[in-house]
Amino acid sequence: MAKLTIRNAVKRYGALEVLHGVSVAAEDGEFVVLVGPSGCGKSTLLRMIAGLESISDGEIEIGDGIVNDLEPNERDIAMVFQSYALYPHMSVRDNMAFSLKLARRSRQEIERKVNDAASILDLTTLLDRYPRQLSGGQRQRVAMGRAIVRDPSVFLFDEPLSNLDAKLRVQMRTEIKTLHQRLGTTMVYVTHDQMEAMTMADRIVVMRAGHIEQVGSPLEIYDTPANSFVAGFIGSPSMNFIDGRVVEREGTLKLATAEGIDWPLPESARPHIGQPVQLGIRPEHITVGADGVKAKVTIIEPTGSETHLQLQAGSQPIVAAVRDRPSVSPGQSVTLGIDARKAHLFDPASGKRLH
Ligand SMILES: Nc1ncnc2c1ncn2[C@@H]1O[C@H](COP(=O)(O)OP(=O)(O)OP(=O)(O)O)[C@@H](O)[C@H]1O
Ligand SMILES: [Mg+2]
């Protein structure tokens, strides 16, 4: 087990800089998830930690040592890829034993480690099969088994579940989390799926375009996003954003939009009276049928546990997530209430959180 520290990591491909000085640490035993849109640099950062990409500038420390100049096999890490990368002509047992054989471990040690990993991952009865005789989820478990037998200080995962169907992903998510609780090893996990990040992480690192936008626990990031990008990226359906100006009407604060609609604002908006702000409101903090802003229902999306309503307030699209089953139909006029205490305010120019 070990702490992992990244200081001002820069990655350049020729003249193109894709990571612009990224600093972040994973504490010993922590489960850190790197999340962000496609192309933001998650895999690049993970591959730099693994030693599969060189580091253009900055430092990576694993345990007590700088590893910048170490080969991947000298870094005491194990990486699990999206593509599993199993050897097709080797049995499950041999796939899992391969790195230990390369390291010239004794036969007894190899057998013990492979058997232990197989039992943790529920692969014991599959040890003599070949990869082509396994389901996607079983192959993914073998890929994890290959990492576990090496008993690394740090596990690195690059979107390991993206080839699995939705149900299996949810199941494997739980299995990886269980594995982490059992092994207590530091893990860095890359995904573009915000739900995976929320459910698995001790700490989430939100990246965009080669920068870190925010680091925090899942609920910190959900409840107090540092800017409108993080606010819109984390959470499904996404947060609603409404632009306007803060005004005071008979003692209460409102967001007045350009088309003349007033939205409720929290008292914390008072320092911004007269200024343009962006109001952010999560779909679950909107109620339908209360007093409030007039809107028209456009689309109704039942998910079973809740219903997502697409609405239009003037030209402003709004999504509301309601728990009960609303008796509304497309085209119907309704009124929307928002829980102003749960509202978020952002600076419309920089996107930064205002309170
Ligand atoms: N060998 C390379 N040469 C030049 N640019 C590269 C190279 N490898 C990656 N990039 C660029 O670096 C940026 C980051 O890529 P990276 O693979 O880290 O993204 P990612 O966040 O993992 O995305 P995804 O979610 O799609 O996997 C991208 O803009 C990509 O085009
Ligand atoms: Mg990637």
Coordinates of C-alpha atoms and ligand atoms in Angstrom, one line a residue:
M1 CA 0.0 0.0 0.0
A2 CA 1.2 3.5 -0.7
K3 CA 0.3 7.1 -1.1
L4 CA 0.4 8.5 -4.7
T5 CA 1.3 12.1 -5.3
I6 CA 1.2 13.9 -8.6
R7 CA 2.9 17.4 -8.7
N8 CA 2.4 19.7 -11.7
A9 CA 2.3 16.9 -14.2
V10 CA 2.5 18.2 -17.7
K11 CA 2.2 16.1 -20.9
R12 CA 3.2 17.4 -24.3
Y13 CA 3.0 15.5 -27.6
G14 CA 5.5 17.7 -29.7
A15 CA 4.1 21.2 -29.5
L16 CA 0.7 20.0 -28.3
E17 CA 0.2 20.2 -24.5
V18 CA -2.6 17.9 -23.3
L19 CA -2.1 18.1 -19.5
H20 CA -1.3 21.6 -18.2
G21 CA 0.2 21.0 -14.8
V22 CA -2.0 18.7 -12.8
S23 CA -1.5 18.2 -9.0
V24 CA -3.5 15.7 -7.0
A25 CA -2.8 13.0 -4.4
A26 CA -4.4 9.7 -3.4
E27 CA -3.9 8.9 0.2
D28 CA -2.8 5.4 1.3
G29 CA -5.8 3.1 0.7
E30 CA -7.9 5.7 -0.9
F31 CA -10.2 5.1 -3.9
V32 CA -9.8 8.1 -6.2
V33 CA -11.8 8.4 -9.4
L34 CA -10.7 10.6 -12.3
V35 CA -13.8 11.7 -14.3
G36 CA -14.3 14.0 -17.2
P37 CA -15.4 14.2 -20.8
S38 CA -13.7 12.4 -23.6
G39 CA -10.3 13.7 -24.5
C40 CA -9.8 15.6 -21.2
G41 CA -6.6 13.7 -20.4
K42 CA -7.7 11.0 -17.9
S43 CA -6.0 8.0 -19.7
T44 CA -2.9 10.1 -20.4
L45 CA -2.6 10.9 -16.6
L46 CA -3.2 7.3 -15.7
R47 CA -0.6 6.0 -18.2
M48 CA 1.9 8.5 -16.9
I49 CA 1.4 7.1 -13.4
A50 CA 1.8 3.6 -14.8
G51 CA 5.0 4.6 -16.7
L52 CA 3.4 3.8 -20.1
E53 CA 3.8 7.5 -21.1
S54 CA 6.8 9.7 -20.3
I55 CA 6.3 12.8 -18.1
S56 CA 7.1 16.0 -19.9
D57 CA 7.3 18.0 -16.7
G58 CA 6.4 17.6 -13.0
E59 CA 6.7 14.7 -10.6
I60 CA 5.0 11.5 -9.7
E61 CA 5.7 9.9 -6.4
I62 CA 4.5 6.4 -5.3
G63 CA 5.2 5.6 -1.6
D64 CA 8.3 7.6 -0.7
G65 CA 10.0 7.6 -4.1
I66 CA 9.8 9.7 -7.3
V67 CA 9.1 7.2 -10.1
N68 CA 9.5 9.6 -13.1
D69 CA 12.4 7.6 -14.4
L70 CA 11.3 4.1 -13.4
E71 CA 10.1 1.5 -15.9
P72 CA 6.5 0.3 -15.5
N73 CA 7.5 -3.0 -13.9
E74 CA 9.6 -1.2 -11.3
R75 CA 6.7 1.0 -10.1
D76 CA 4.8 -1.5 -8.0
I77 CA 1.5 -0.8 -9.8
A78 CA -0.9 -3.0 -11.6
M79 CA -3.2 -1.6 -14.4
V80 CA -6.5 -3.0 -15.6
F81 CA -7.6 -1.8 -19.1
Q82 CA -10.9 -1.4 -20.8
S83 CA -10.0 -4.0 -23.4
Y84 CA -9.0 -6.7 -20.7
A85 CA -6.0 -7.6 -22.9
L86 CA -6.1 -11.3 -21.9
Y87 CA -3.9 -13.8 -23.7
P88 CA -6.4 -15.8 -25.9
H89 CA -4.2 -19.0 -26.0
M90 CA -3.8 -19.2 -22.3
S91 CA -6.2 -20.6 -19.7
V92 CA -7.5 -18.4 -17.0
R93 CA -5.0 -19.9 -14.6
D94 CA -2.1 -19.1 -16.9
N95 CA -3.3 -15.6 -17.7
M96 CA -3.4 -14.9 -14.0
A97 CA 0.0 -16.6 -13.3
F98 CA 1.8 -15.0 -16.2
S99 CA 3.4 -12.0 -14.5
L100 CA 4.5 -14.1 -11.6
K101 CA 6.1 -16.6 -13.9
L102 CA 8.0 -13.8 -15.6
A103 CA 9.1 -12.6 -12.2
R104 CA 10.4 -16.2 -11.6
R105 CA 8.4 -16.7 -8.4
S106 CA 8.2 -20.3 -7.0
R107 CA 5.6 -22.7 -8.2
Q108 CA 4.0 -22.9 -4.7
E109 CA 3.8 -19.1 -4.4
I110 CA 2.2 -18.8 -7.9
E111 CA -0.3 -21.5 -7.1
R112 CA -1.2 -19.9 -3.8
K113 CA -1.6 -16.4 -5.2
V114 CA -3.6 -17.5 -8.2
N115 CA -5.9 -19.6 -6.0
D116 CA -6.4 -16.8 -3.5
A117 CA -7.2 -14.3 -6.3
A118 CA -9.6 -16.8 -7.9
S119 CA -11.4 -17.3 -4.7
I120 CA -11.8 -13.5 -4.1
L121 CA -13.1 -13.0 -7.6
D122 CA -15.3 -16.2 -7.7
L123 CA -13.2 -17.7 -10.6
T124 CA -12.2 -20.9 -9.0
T125 CA -14.4 -23.1 -11.2
L126 CA -13.2 -21.3 -14.3
L127 CA -9.5 -21.6 -13.9
D128 CA -9.1 -24.1 -16.8
R129 CA -11.2 -22.3 -19.3
Y130 CA -9.9 -20.1 -22.1
P131 CA -10.9 -16.4 -22.5
R132 CA -13.2 -17.2 -25.4
Q133 CA -15.2 -19.5 -23.1
L134 CA -16.0 -16.7 -20.7
S135 CA -18.6 -14.0 -20.6
G136 CA -17.6 -10.3 -20.6
G137 CA -18.0 -10.0 -16.9
Q138 CA -15.9 -13.1 -16.2
R139 CA -13.2 -11.9 -18.6
Q140 CA -13.2 -8.6 -16.7
R141 CA -12.7 -10.5 -13.4
V142 CA -9.8 -12.4 -14.9
A143 CA -8.2 -9.1 -15.9
M144 CA -8.6 -8.0 -12.3
G145 CA -7.2 -11.3 -11.1
R146 CA -4.0 -10.7 -13.1
A147 CA -3.6 -7.4 -11.3
I148 CA -4.4 -8.8 -7.8
V149 CA -1.8 -11.6 -7.9
R150 CA 0.9 -9.0 -8.2
D151 CA -0.1 -7.5 -4.9
P152 CA 0.7 -4.0 -6.0
S153 CA 0.9 -0.8 -4.0
V154 CA -1.5 1.0 -6.3
F155 CA -4.1 -0.3 -8.7
L156 CA -4.9 1.7 -11.8
F157 CA -8.1 1.1 -13.7
D158 CA -8.9 2.7 -17.1
E159 CA -12.6 2.4 -17.9
P160 CA -12.7 -1.3 -17.0
L161 CA -16.4 -1.6 -17.2
S162 CA -17.2 0.2 -20.5
N163 CA -17.5 -3.0 -22.5
L164 CA -20.1 -4.5 -20.3
D165 CA -23.9 -4.2 -20.5
A166 CA -25.7 -1.9 -18.1
K167 CA -26.7 -4.5 -15.5
L168 CA -23.3 -6.1 -15.3
R169 CA -21.6 -2.7 -15.0
V170 CA -23.7 -2.0 -11.9
Q171 CA -22.8 -5.4 -10.5
M172 CA -19.1 -5.1 -11.2
R173 CA -19.1 -1.6 -9.7
T174 CA -20.1 -3.2 -6.4
E175 CA -17.6 -6.0 -6.8
I176 CA -14.7 -3.5 -7.4
K177 CA -15.8 -1.5 -4.4
T178 CA -16.0 -4.6 -2.3
L179 CA -12.5 -5.7 -3.5
H180 CA -11.2 -2.3 -2.5
Q181 CA -12.7 -2.6 1.0
R182 CA -11.2 -6.0 1.3
L183 CA -7.7 -5.3 0.0
G184 CA -7.4 -1.7 1.3
T185 CA -5.1 -0.9 -1.6
T186 CA -4.8 2.6 -3.1
M187 CA -6.8 2.7 -6.3
V188 CA -7.1 5.2 -9.1
Y189 CA -10.0 4.6 -11.4
V190 CA -10.7 6.4 -14.7
T191 CA -14.2 6.7 -16.1
H192 CA -16.3 9.2 -18.1
D193 CA -19.4 7.9 -16.3
Q194 CA -20.4 10.3 -13.6
M195 CA -22.6 7.7 -11.9
E196 CA -19.6 5.3 -11.6
A197 CA -17.6 8.2 -10.1
M198 CA -20.3 9.1 -7.6
T199 CA -21.0 5.6 -6.4
M200 CA -17.4 4.2 -6.2
A201 CA -15.1 7.1 -5.2
D202 CA -13.8 8.2 -1.8
R203 CA -12.7 11.2 -3.7
I204 CA -13.6 12.4 -7.2
V205 CA -11.2 14.4 -9.4
V206 CA -13.2 16.2 -12.2
M207 CA -11.1 17.0 -15.2
R208 CA -11.7 19.1 -18.3
A209 CA -9.3 19.9 -21.2
G210 CA -6.1 18.9 -19.4
H211 CA -7.0 20.8 -16.1
I212 CA -8.5 19.7 -12.8
E213 CA -11.8 21.5 -12.2
Q214 CA -12.5 20.2 -8.7
V215 CA -11.4 17.6 -6.2
G216 CA -13.8 16.4 -3.4
S217 CA -15.9 13.7 -1.9
P218 CA -18.9 12.7 -4.2
L219 CA -21.4 14.6 -2.1
E220 CA -19.2 17.7 -1.7
I221 CA -19.0 17.8 -5.5
Y222 CA -22.7 17.2 -5.9
D223 CA -23.8 19.7 -3.3
T224 CA -21.2 22.5 -3.8
P225 CA -19.8 22.3 -7.3
A226 CA -17.0 24.8 -7.8
N227 CA -18.2 25.9 -11.2
S228 CA -21.0 25.5 -13.7
F229 CA -19.0 22.9 -15.7
V230 CA -18.8 20.5 -12.7
A231 CA -22.4 21.3 -11.8
G232 CA -23.5 20.3 -15.2
F233 CA -21.3 17.3 -15.5
I234 CA -22.1 15.6 -12.2
G235 CA -25.7 14.6 -11.7
S236 CA -28.3 13.0 -14.0
P237 CA -30.5 14.5 -15.4
S238 CA -28.2 17.5 -15.5
M239 CA -28.6 20.6 -13.6
N240 CA -30.8 23.4 -15.1
F241 CA -29.1 26.7 -15.8
I242 CA -31.0 29.9 -16.1
D243 CA -29.4 33.3 -17.0
G244 CA -30.8 36.6 -15.6
R245 CA -30.2 39.5 -13.3
V246 CA -30.7 39.6 -9.5
V247 CA -33.6 42.0 -8.5
E248 CA -35.5 42.7 -5.3
R249 CA -39.3 42.6 -5.5
E250 CA -41.2 43.5 -2.3
G251 CA -38.4 42.3 -0.2
T252 CA -37.7 39.0 -1.9
L253 CA -34.9 38.3 -4.4
K254 CA -35.7 37.1 -7.9
L255 CA -33.8 36.2 -11.0
A256 CA -35.3 38.4 -13.8
T257 CA -34.7 36.8 -17.2
A258 CA -34.4 38.7 -20.5
E259 CA -37.9 37.5 -21.5
G260 CA -39.5 38.8 -18.3
I261 CA -39.8 35.6 -16.2
D262 CA -39.0 35.9 -12.4
W263 CA -37.4 32.9 -10.7
P264 CA -37.0 32.6 -6.9
L265 CA -33.5 33.2 -5.5
P266 CA -32.0 32.4 -2.1
E267 CA -31.2 35.3 0.3
S268 CA -27.5 34.5 -0.4
A269 CA -27.9 36.3 -3.7
R270 CA -28.3 39.7 -2.0
P271 CA -24.7 40.8 -2.6
H272 CA -25.3 40.4 -6.3
I273 CA -28.4 42.7 -6.6
G274 CA -28.3 44.4 -10.0
Q275 CA -25.7 41.9 -11.4
P276 CA -26.1 39.2 -14.0
V277 CA -25.9 35.7 -12.5
Q278 CA -26.6 32.2 -13.7
L279 CA -29.0 30.2 -11.5
G280 CA -28.4 26.5 -11.3
I281 CA -31.1 24.2 -10.0
R282 CA -31.1 20.4 -10.0
P283 CA -34.1 18.6 -11.5
E284 CA -35.1 17.1 -8.1
H285 CA -35.3 20.5 -6.5
I286 CA -38.2 21.5 -8.8
T287 CA -41.8 20.8 -7.9
V288 CA -44.6 20.8 -10.3
G289 CA -48.0 22.2 -9.5
A290 CA -46.9 24.5 -6.8
D291 CA -47.3 28.3 -7.1
G292 CA -44.5 29.6 -9.3
V293 CA -43.2 30.0 -12.8
K294 CA -45.6 29.1 -15.7
A295 CA -44.3 26.3 -18.0
K296 CA -45.5 23.8 -20.5
V297 CA -44.9 20.1 -20.4
T298 CA -43.2 18.9 -23.6
I299 CA -42.0 15.3 -22.8
I300 CA -42.7 12.8 -20.0
E301 CA -40.1 10.2 -19.3
P302 CA -41.1 7.7 -16.6
T303 CA -38.1 5.7 -15.2
G304 CA -40.2 3.7 -12.8
S305 CA -38.8 5.1 -9.5
E306 CA -39.1 8.7 -10.7
T307 CA -40.5 10.7 -13.6
H308 CA -38.4 13.1 -15.7
L309 CA -40.5 16.0 -17.1
Q310 CA -39.1 18.1 -20.0
L311 CA -40.7 21.5 -19.8
Q312 CA -40.5 24.9 -21.4
A313 CA -40.8 28.1 -19.4
G314 CA -40.9 30.8 -22.2
S315 CA -38.0 29.8 -24.3
Q316 CA -36.1 28.2 -21.3
P317 CA -35.9 24.4 -21.4
I318 CA -36.3 22.9 -17.9
V319 CA -36.0 19.3 -16.6
A320 CA -37.8 18.3 -13.4
A321 CA -37.4 15.0 -11.7
V322 CA -40.4 14.1 -9.6
R323 CA -40.8 11.0 -7.3
D324 CA -44.5 10.5 -7.5
R325 CA -46.2 9.8 -10.7
P326 CA -47.6 13.2 -11.9
S327 CA -50.9 13.2 -13.8
V328 CA -49.8 15.6 -16.6
S329 CA -49.8 15.2 -20.3
P330 CA -47.7 16.8 -23.1
G331 CA -48.8 20.3 -24.0
Q332 CA -50.3 20.9 -20.5
S333 CA -49.6 24.1 -18.7
V334 CA -48.2 23.8 -15.2
T335 CA -46.5 25.9 -12.6
L336 CA -43.0 25.2 -11.3
G337 CA -41.8 25.8 -7.8
I338 CA -38.1 25.7 -7.0
D339 CA -36.5 25.1 -3.6
A340 CA -34.5 28.4 -3.5
R341 CA -32.3 27.1 -0.6
K342 CA -31.0 24.4 -2.9
A343 CA -30.2 26.8 -5.7
H344 CA -26.7 27.4 -7.0
L345 CA -25.4 30.7 -8.3
F346 CA -22.6 31.0 -10.8
D347 CA -20.8 34.0 -12.4
P348 CA -22.1 33.9 -16.0
A349 CA -18.7 35.1 -17.3
S350 CA -16.3 32.8 -15.5
G351 CA -18.7 30.0 -14.5
K352 CA -17.3 30.1 -10.9
R353 CA -19.6 29.4 -8.0
L354 CA -20.7 32.6 -6.3
H355 CA -21.6 31.6 -2.7
Ligands
LIG1 N1 0.0 10.0 -28.9 C1 -0.7 11.1 -28.9 N2 -0.3 12.2 -29.7 C2 -1.0 13.3 -29.7 N3 -2.1 13.6 -28.9 C3 -2.5 12.6 -28.1 C4 -1.9 11.3 -28.1 N4 -2.5 10.5 -27.2 C5 -3.5 11.3 -26.7 N5 -3.5 12.5 -27.3 C6 -4.5 13.6 -27.0 O1 -4.5 13.9 -25.6 C7 -5.7 14.3 -25.2 C8 -6.1 13.4 -24.0 O2 -6.3 12.1 -24.4 P1 -6.7 11.0 -23.3 O3 -6.7 9.7 -24.1 O4 -5.9 11.1 -22.1 O5 -8.3 11.4 -23.1 P2 -9.3 10.7 -22.1 O6 -9.7 11.7 -21.1 O7 -8.8 9.4 -21.6 O8 -10.6 10.4 -23.1 P3 -11.6 9.2 -23.3 O9 -12.6 9.4 -22.2 O10 -12.1 9.4 -24.6 O11 -10.8 7.9 -23.1 C9 -6.7 14.1 -26.3 O12 -7.0 15.4 -26.9 C10 -5.9 13.3 -27.3 O13 -6.3 13.5 -28.6
MG2 MG -9.3 7.4 -22.0

